[in-house]
Amino acid sequence: MSSAKQIRSSFIDFFKSKGHEFVPSSPIVPIGDQSLLFANAGMNQFKDIFLGLSPPQYPRAANTQKCLRVSGKHNDLEEVGKDTYHHTFFEMLGNWSFDDYFKAETIQWAWELFTGVWGIEPERLWATVFAGDRRDGLPEDEEAANLWTKVTSIPAERVLACGKKDNFWEMGESGPCGPCSEIHIDLGPEMCDMKNVPGHNCKVNSGCARYIELWNLVFIQFNRLPDGKLVPLKSKYVDTGAGLERIVAVLQNKQSNYDTDLFMPIIDYTSSITGHKYTSKLGNKTDNAFRVIADHIRSLVFSITDGAIPSNEGRGYVIRRILRRASRFGRELGMHEPFLSRLVPVVVDCLGDTFGEIKERADYVSTVIESEEVSFGRTLDRGIEIFNGAAQRAQESIKKIINGEDAFQLYDTFGFPLDLTELMAKERNLKVDTARFDELMEAQRQRARAAQKNDSLAATLTDTELPKTEDVHKYHSNSCQSKVIGWLDGNGFKDQGSIEAGAKVCLILEETCFYAEAGGQVGDCGVIESTTADKSDNAKFVVEDTAKIANCIIHRGKVVEGSFGPGQNVKAIVSKDRDAIKKNHTATHLLQWALQQVLGKTAAQQGSFVGPDYLRFDFTCPKAPTAEELKKVEELAREKIIADLPLTWVVMPKEKAQQMGAMALFGEKYGNDVRVVAIGAEGQDQINEAFSREFCGGTHVDRLGAIGNFKIIKEESISTGVRRITALTGSGLNSYFEKASDIVDELSAILKVPSEGLVDRVSQLIKENKKLSKELKTAARASGADVMTEAKELLQKCEKVGETSIIIGKLQGAQIEQAREAVDMLKKKAKSAAIVLGFGDGDKATLLAGMTDDVIKKGLKAGDIVRETAPIIGGGGGGRPQIAQAGGKIPKKIDEALKKASELIKEKLASA
């Protein structure tokens, strides 16, 4: 039996033998594509090629892509654990043709690999082709249907024509698309999981587990326009995808993906630390938990490795939900303490040889997971309290249903999956309003979709190859002569006509000295002026930002004078901000070097921002650096700046740069050749002598002395295991020092001490403040005791209606916290009580109402009482049935408000 590792390798080797270039997986966190939260298919990294924005580097490619499907239309999160084949993280095996081979070779090679190399019995395989679509005016894909019986041994009766839903692939609402052909396998009648469904007929695409899709062969030959129409593409592409986990299950003769060597080591280790045994059964709560944990820990390891950090928004929110879901299912196995981080080394053992990055970052990933799980332990306990409250309200209701809002809060805030809430509800003979939950869930999805940025500009450029811009001048000069090639507007690329004053477009030049935003460095600003001696010689274009699409540099901005047209001679001039940006960018390299000298190699870059005003550097670190460590980092950077060491750069093959130890930003997309920036080397031939070597395409100073100075002004945590430093250099730092000096002078004048005595004086003031604060607290405690005494007196002389005490009265000099404590005390002592207390402070009046649960059941609610009495004191208020508060501006009417409250309470109790 082949291992998963051998199966993966045999796929790659097979396509290498067919002339395909092996392309490593892109990170799970997509680079430069804001339309995706996570990579969810192998084609993601080739998107620009399919859109026609970038030429392919090779005609054929193959790889195994790390994928995560937990959002949008590809969301398998809630299905994980319930069956044998759903996953959040999976590997997508794929091969691609970029206008090279097409349907015949794709079908023939897929069959050859399945039946010839892997030995899958041909009689178990079925193929589907596109049946056509009348609305799109597309006929059946007879070409693919005929090829199946021509280039393979499959009989015609096992080639099925299926509709658009199953056999027509689209990138999105617009863009490249085309028919697809799927290969399905018959796992045998015993695998059908819908035998008890009336009218079910086992067949391909019937929804049961007997027939499962193994490989999807997509033939991209159309472009869907924004108006919905289809037009043929100039080039034709092949994009195939096969889930490794399903393939391995078939080849290892397992009935479940979870029974393969991709998951069983994780499950076995989980079993050893929990004491529970995995039996591979469906519908078993314990086995479901094993599957969820095994799946989710793989997702967590790969996503955190690739830069997704648990947080409350975007990608981080999704990762936090996955982690919390896994942690909660751990409790099904008796794991009430953090345990997920202990599974990280098992995942690394399984997959680290193929994906070396998870080996390199294993310690960091473990730190993040453990910290998050500890935090969730506290959140989970709070969530159980929320559930108990929701369950109590449901039990008191007629329908005995937990409302959808409560279920959604548990899901959204506390990480309770809906099935968990339903399970806990069932234990109390309650149901959950799942319809309302689904409404709230859909509303959240709509918000998430709206929050995801779609590059509308790229959408207008499908099947348009933009001109390549020569931008080497950015490294040598702040200005250059050039020529207008065209521009981009809402209708796409234009290379004819002209643009007049007021036009907002993206201007494209033959060559430029402007730097396009990349690697954390902001895009350049500046102007582009006409140098053509004609009516447009005064034409001026203000560049507000510079970006890059494929190999084309676009200058976003506005024509402010004259007009521009193709072929026009121009001069590109970068703003003076460029010099400040160069200083800050070189300083980030210095900062990373210094951090690693002080904190060690674990201080790895997670991201950066380099602008003209400041620099920001994010790095991995399990705990906050001490003040002494940060001071040492500053000292090391300043020493290098004072030494005025040189900086050089050289372009070399990526492999050579890696061998010499040049640092790369993890997850960044690099080509075969990379630019290495080296600090401390006089020339390119001495690059090995540099103390800092990094992959970098940014702009830098020639010598460190140009930076002037360096100062860390802020250090903070931005997520678990990730710290952020904000720092200044050059003129920005000079301004900072000037402002600091002004503040010192002002404080010296206010406190009437010289600047050197400020620290002692402020320390003295803080000490005195603490002493006064302590005295005030002592006085407040004495006052609180008086308030409690007053409250007890009100209880002793209160009226009663049946067993219920009506406690109404005024407190002298009470604070709101003291009054709340008094209400709690009165509830406990009276057992059954309706309480309204009033107190004033200057020109402010406050009413505080409290009700015991038995009184609430009689229809008397604290919130209702304060809403009706608050207008008397000139204010408003509200709250929960148990306790509510109102504030107003007429303290002299507190007695009147209390009298009204007494009347309302008595009236309600009398009618109950």
PDB file of C-alpha atoms in Angstrom, residues 1 4 7 84-85 87 124 187 212 214 243-262:
ATOM      1  CA  MET A   1       0.000   0.000   0.000  1.00  0.00           C
ATOM      2  CA  ALA A   4       0.223   9.556   1.005  1.00  0.00           C
ATOM      3  CA  ILE A   7       1.043   9.067  -3.931  1.00  0.00           C
ATOM      4  CA  THR A  84     -15.892  10.621   5.790  1.00  0.00           C
ATOM      5  CA  TYR A  85     -14.764  13.178   3.245  1.00  0.00           C
ATOM      6  CA  HIS A  87     -12.410  18.901   5.215  1.00  0.00           C
ATOM      7  CA  ARG A 124     -15.300   1.565 -11.171  1.00  0.00           C
ATOM      8  CA  LEU A 187     -17.223   2.865  -3.992  1.00  0.00           C
ATOM      9  CA  ILE A 212     -17.659  10.532  -5.215  1.00  0.00           C
ATOM     10  CA  LEU A 214     -12.088  12.331  -7.657  1.00  0.00           C
ATOM     11  CA  GLY A 243      -8.296  16.258  -3.705  1.00  0.00           C
ATOM     12  CA  LEU A 244      -5.304  14.327  -2.390  1.00  0.00           C
ATOM     13  CA  GLU A 245      -7.224  13.101   0.671  1.00  0.00           C
ATOM     14  CA  ARG A 246      -9.876  11.358  -1.458  1.00  0.00           C
ATOM     15  CA  ILE A 247      -7.284   9.886  -3.810  1.00  0.00           C
ATOM     16  CA  VAL A 248      -5.295   8.478  -0.887  1.00  0.00           C
ATOM     17  CA  ALA A 249      -8.408   6.926   0.652  1.00  0.00           C
ATOM     18  CA  VAL A 250      -9.167   5.116  -2.616  1.00  0.00           C
ATOM     19  CA  LEU A 251      -5.602   3.924  -3.191  1.00  0.00           C
ATOM     20  CA  GLN A 252      -5.195   2.824   0.444  1.00  0.00           C
ATOM     21  CA  ASN A 253      -8.570   1.039   0.222  1.00  0.00           C
ATOM     22  CA  LYS A 254     -10.051   2.998   3.112  1.00  0.00           C
ATOM     23  CA  GLN A 255     -13.734   3.821   3.458  1.00  0.00           C
ATOM     24  CA  SER A 256     -12.942   7.163   5.076  1.00  0.00           C
ATOM     25  CA  ASN A 257     -10.359   9.849   4.334  1.00  0.00           C
ATOM     26  CA  TYR A 258      -9.798  10.003   8.089  1.00  0.00           C
ATOM     27  CA  ASP A 259      -8.619   6.369   8.120  1.00  0.00           C
ATOM     28  CA  THR A 260      -5.608   7.198   5.901  1.00  0.00           C
ATOM     29  CA  ASP A 261      -2.075   8.029   6.973  1.00  0.00           C
ATOM     30  CA  LEU A 262      -2.859  11.730   6.446  1.00  0.00           C
TER      31      LEU A 262
END
